[in-house]
Coordinates of C-alpha atoms in Angstrom, one line a residue:
M1 CA -1.0 -9.5 28.2
D2 CA -0.9 -9.3 32.0
I3 CA 2.7 -8.3 32.4
T4 CA 2.6 -8.7 36.2
R5 CA 2.6 -12.5 35.6
H6 CA 6.2 -12.1 34.3
V7 CA 7.8 -10.3 37.2
I8 CA 11.2 -11.7 38.4
S9 CA 10.3 -11.8 42.1
Q10 CA 13.9 -12.6 43.1
A11 CA 15.1 -9.3 41.8
P12 CA 14.7 -5.8 43.3
P13 CA 11.9 -3.8 41.7
T14 CA 11.4 -4.2 38.9
I15 CA 12.2 -6.7 36.1
Y16 CA 9.8 -8.4 33.8
Y17 CA 10.8 -11.2 31.5
V18 CA 8.6 -12.5 28.8
P19 CA 9.7 -15.6 26.8
N20 CA 8.5 -15.7 23.1
F21 CA 7.3 -12.1 23.1
I22 CA 7.7 -12.3 19.3
T23 CA 7.2 -15.2 16.9
E24 CA 9.9 -16.9 14.8
N25 CA 8.5 -15.2 11.7
E26 CA 8.7 -11.8 13.4
E27 CA 12.3 -12.5 14.6
E28 CA 13.3 -13.4 11.0
Y29 CA 11.5 -10.3 9.7
I30 CA 13.3 -8.0 12.2
I31 CA 16.7 -9.5 11.4
N32 CA 16.2 -9.1 7.7
K33 CA 15.1 -5.5 8.1
V34 CA 18.1 -4.6 10.3
N35 CA 20.6 -6.3 8.0
N36 CA 19.1 -4.5 5.0
A37 CA 19.2 -1.0 6.5
P38 CA 21.1 1.5 4.5
K39 CA 24.8 1.6 5.5
P40 CA 24.7 5.2 6.8
K41 CA 22.3 4.0 9.5
W42 CA 25.1 1.9 11.1
T43 CA 27.5 3.3 13.6
Q44 CA 30.6 1.2 14.1
L45 CA 32.0 1.0 17.7
R46 CA 35.0 -0.9 18.9
N47 CA 33.0 -3.9 20.2
R48 CA 29.7 -3.8 18.2
R49 CA 27.8 -1.7 15.7
L50 CA 24.4 0.0 16.2
Q51 CA 21.5 1.9 14.6
N52 CA 19.5 4.7 16.1
W53 CA 15.9 5.1 15.1
G54 CA 13.7 8.0 16.2
G55 CA 16.6 10.4 16.6
S56 CA 19.8 10.8 18.4
P57 CA 19.2 11.4 22.2
Q58 CA 21.1 14.5 23.4
P59 CA 20.9 16.4 26.7
S60 CA 19.7 19.4 24.7
G61 CA 16.8 17.3 23.3
M62 CA 16.3 14.7 20.6
I63 CA 15.4 16.0 17.2
V64 CA 12.6 13.6 16.3
E65 CA 12.9 11.5 13.2
D66 CA 10.2 9.3 11.7
I67 CA 10.4 5.6 12.8
P68 CA 9.7 3.3 9.8
Q69 CA 6.5 1.4 9.8
W70 CA 8.2 -2.0 10.1
L71 CA 9.7 -1.0 13.4
Q72 CA 6.7 1.0 14.6
I73 CA 4.8 -2.3 14.7
F74 CA 7.0 -3.5 17.5
L75 CA 6.9 -0.2 19.3
N76 CA 3.1 -0.5 19.3
K77 CA 3.3 -4.0 20.8
V78 CA 5.6 -2.7 23.6
N79 CA 3.3 0.3 24.1
D80 CA 0.4 -2.0 24.7
L81 CA 2.1 -3.1 27.9
Q82 CA 1.7 0.4 29.3
L83 CA 5.0 0.4 31.2
Y84 CA 6.0 3.9 30.4
D85 CA 4.3 6.0 33.1
K86 CA 1.4 3.5 33.2
G87 CA 0.7 4.1 29.5
N88 CA 0.7 7.9 29.6
L89 CA 4.0 7.9 27.6
K90 CA 4.8 6.1 24.4
A91 CA 8.1 4.7 23.2
N92 CA 9.8 7.1 20.8
H93 CA 13.3 5.7 20.3
V94 CA 14.9 2.4 19.4
L95 CA 18.5 1.5 19.7
I96 CA 19.4 -1.5 17.7
N97 CA 22.7 -3.3 18.6
E98 CA 24.4 -6.1 16.8
Y99 CA 26.6 -8.3 18.9
L100 CA 28.8 -10.9 17.2
P101 CA 30.0 -13.8 19.3
G102 CA 32.6 -12.6 21.7
Q103 CA 31.3 -9.0 21.8
G104 CA 29.6 -7.3 24.7
I105 CA 29.2 -4.0 26.5
M106 CA 30.8 -2.5 29.6
P107 CA 28.9 -1.8 32.8
H108 CA 26.8 1.3 32.5
V109 CA 23.5 3.0 33.3
D110 CA 21.2 4.4 30.6
G111 CA 20.9 7.6 32.5
P112 CA 18.4 10.5 32.8
L113 CA 17.8 11.2 29.1
F114 CA 15.2 8.4 29.2
Y115 CA 12.1 7.6 31.2
P116 CA 13.4 5.1 33.7
T117 CA 12.1 2.0 31.9
I118 CA 13.8 0.1 29.1
L119 CA 12.4 -2.8 27.2
T120 CA 14.6 -5.0 25.0
V121 CA 13.7 -7.6 22.4
T122 CA 16.4 -10.2 21.6
C123 CA 16.8 -11.8 18.2
G124 CA 19.2 -14.3 16.7
S125 CA 21.0 -15.4 19.8
H126 CA 20.7 -15.5 23.6
T127 CA 22.9 -13.4 25.9
I128 CA 23.5 -13.0 29.6
L129 CA 22.6 -9.6 30.9
N130 CA 24.6 -8.8 34.1
F131 CA 23.6 -6.4 36.9
Q132 CA 25.8 -5.0 39.7
K133 CA 25.9 -2.0 42.0
Q134 CA 28.8 0.4 41.9
L135 CA 30.8 1.1 45.1
K136 CA 31.6 4.7 45.8
N137 CA 35.0 5.5 44.3
D138 CA 35.9 8.7 42.6
E139 CA 39.0 7.4 40.9
E140 CA 37.8 4.2 39.1
M141 CA 34.8 2.0 38.7
V142 CA 34.6 -0.6 41.4
L143 CA 31.7 -3.1 41.2
D144 CA 30.1 -4.7 44.2
D145 CA 30.4 -8.4 43.7
S146 CA 27.9 -9.2 46.5
S147 CA 25.2 -7.5 44.4
K148 CA 25.8 -9.5 41.2
M149 CA 22.8 -11.0 39.4
S150 CA 22.0 -11.8 35.8
L151 CA 19.3 -12.7 33.4
L152 CA 19.3 -15.1 30.5
L153 CA 17.8 -13.3 27.5
E154 CA 16.5 -16.0 25.1
R155 CA 15.8 -15.5 21.4
R156 CA 12.5 -13.8 20.9
S157 CA 12.2 -12.7 24.5
L158 CA 11.4 -9.3 26.0
V159 CA 13.0 -7.9 29.2
A160 CA 11.8 -4.8 30.9
V161 CA 14.0 -3.0 33.5
M162 CA 12.4 -0.4 35.7
D163 CA 12.5 1.5 39.0
S164 CA 15.5 0.8 41.3
M165 CA 16.9 -1.8 38.9
Y166 CA 17.1 1.0 36.3
T167 CA 18.5 3.7 38.5
G168 CA 20.5 1.7 41.1
Y169 CA 22.3 -1.0 39.1
L170 CA 24.7 -1.0 36.2
H171 CA 24.1 -3.5 33.4
S172 CA 26.6 -5.2 31.1
I173 CA 27.2 -8.1 28.7
A174 CA 30.5 -10.0 29.1
E175 CA 32.8 -10.4 26.0
R176 CA 32.8 -14.1 25.5
N177 CA 31.7 -16.8 23.0
E178 CA 29.7 -19.0 25.3
D179 CA 27.9 -18.7 28.6
K180 CA 27.7 -21.3 31.4
L181 CA 24.5 -20.8 33.4
D182 CA 25.0 -20.4 37.1
N183 CA 23.0 -19.6 40.2
T184 CA 23.2 -15.8 39.5
V185 CA 20.6 -16.3 36.7
L186 CA 17.4 -15.1 38.3
N187 CA 15.0 -16.1 35.6
I188 CA 16.2 -19.7 34.9
N189 CA 12.8 -21.1 36.0
K190 CA 11.2 -19.0 33.2
T191 CA 13.4 -20.5 30.5
K192 CA 13.9 -23.9 28.9
F193 CA 17.4 -24.2 30.3
S194 CA 19.0 -25.4 33.6
I195 CA 21.9 -24.4 35.8
G196 CA 25.1 -25.8 34.4
D197 CA 24.0 -25.6 30.7
V198 CA 26.6 -24.1 28.3
L199 CA 25.1 -22.0 25.5
K200 CA 27.1 -21.0 22.5
R201 CA 26.5 -17.4 21.3
D202 CA 25.6 -16.5 17.7
T203 CA 25.0 -13.1 16.2
R204 CA 22.5 -11.2 18.4
I205 CA 20.3 -8.3 17.3
S206 CA 18.7 -6.4 20.2
L207 CA 16.0 -3.8 20.0
T208 CA 16.2 -1.5 23.1
I209 CA 13.0 0.5 23.1
R210 CA 12.8 3.7 25.3
H211 CA 11.0 7.0 25.8
V212 CA 13.3 10.0 25.4
L213 CA 12.1 12.6 27.8
K214 CA 13.2 15.8 26.0
T215 CA 12.6 16.2 22.3
S216 CA 12.8 19.0 19.9
K217 CA 9.7 20.4 18.2
I218 CA 11.5 20.2 14.9
K219 CA 10.8 16.9 13.2
L220 CA 13.0 15.4 10.5
N221 CA 11.6 13.2 7.8
V222 CA 14.4 10.7 7.1
L223 CA 14.8 8.9 3.9
F224 CA 15.5 5.4 5.4
K225 CA 12.1 3.7 5.0
K226 CA 13.2 0.1 4.6

């Protein structure tokens, strides 16, 4: 795949958006595998639940855990794009999030534990991924409304966020049950939808695939092989 054909030219460097990166069968396969993961793999947060595969990233270093073969298939597909240091690095961690309708995530940056490139595959439902810069304020988070932009992440799509879009912008998902598409959606021309459309959310499974920079030489063989 020539990933450069999928750049979002309206955004600062660099965002790629690939519709139908996976097939319907692959989407169903991923959802089934995620839903059938052993209960200890799930971590319940206030507004969503998640799974870590590959290890738990820590400032001191991630103790590497085996990634199951069913998931490694999709890491290989992402690695083929050669976006982690032009292919010199490989993805070694997957964060799987489950978002029910009405759930989201507060504005944040993924930070220095990871190579500054994240790739996310969306399954089960669309969402709107918002980006904004943070104004300098030591007491509270204040977002710069003039910098607001967003992406429509369709089912089975891939988004890659790199460079200044990774380091300079916070990203978030609003807590709502439906999304009305407006002129902040930069990739609308790469989707099957139009400005003004209202999309109802369903349960979304996202695979956020990254390269953790610091890892431990100790390797754990985990028992969760489903």
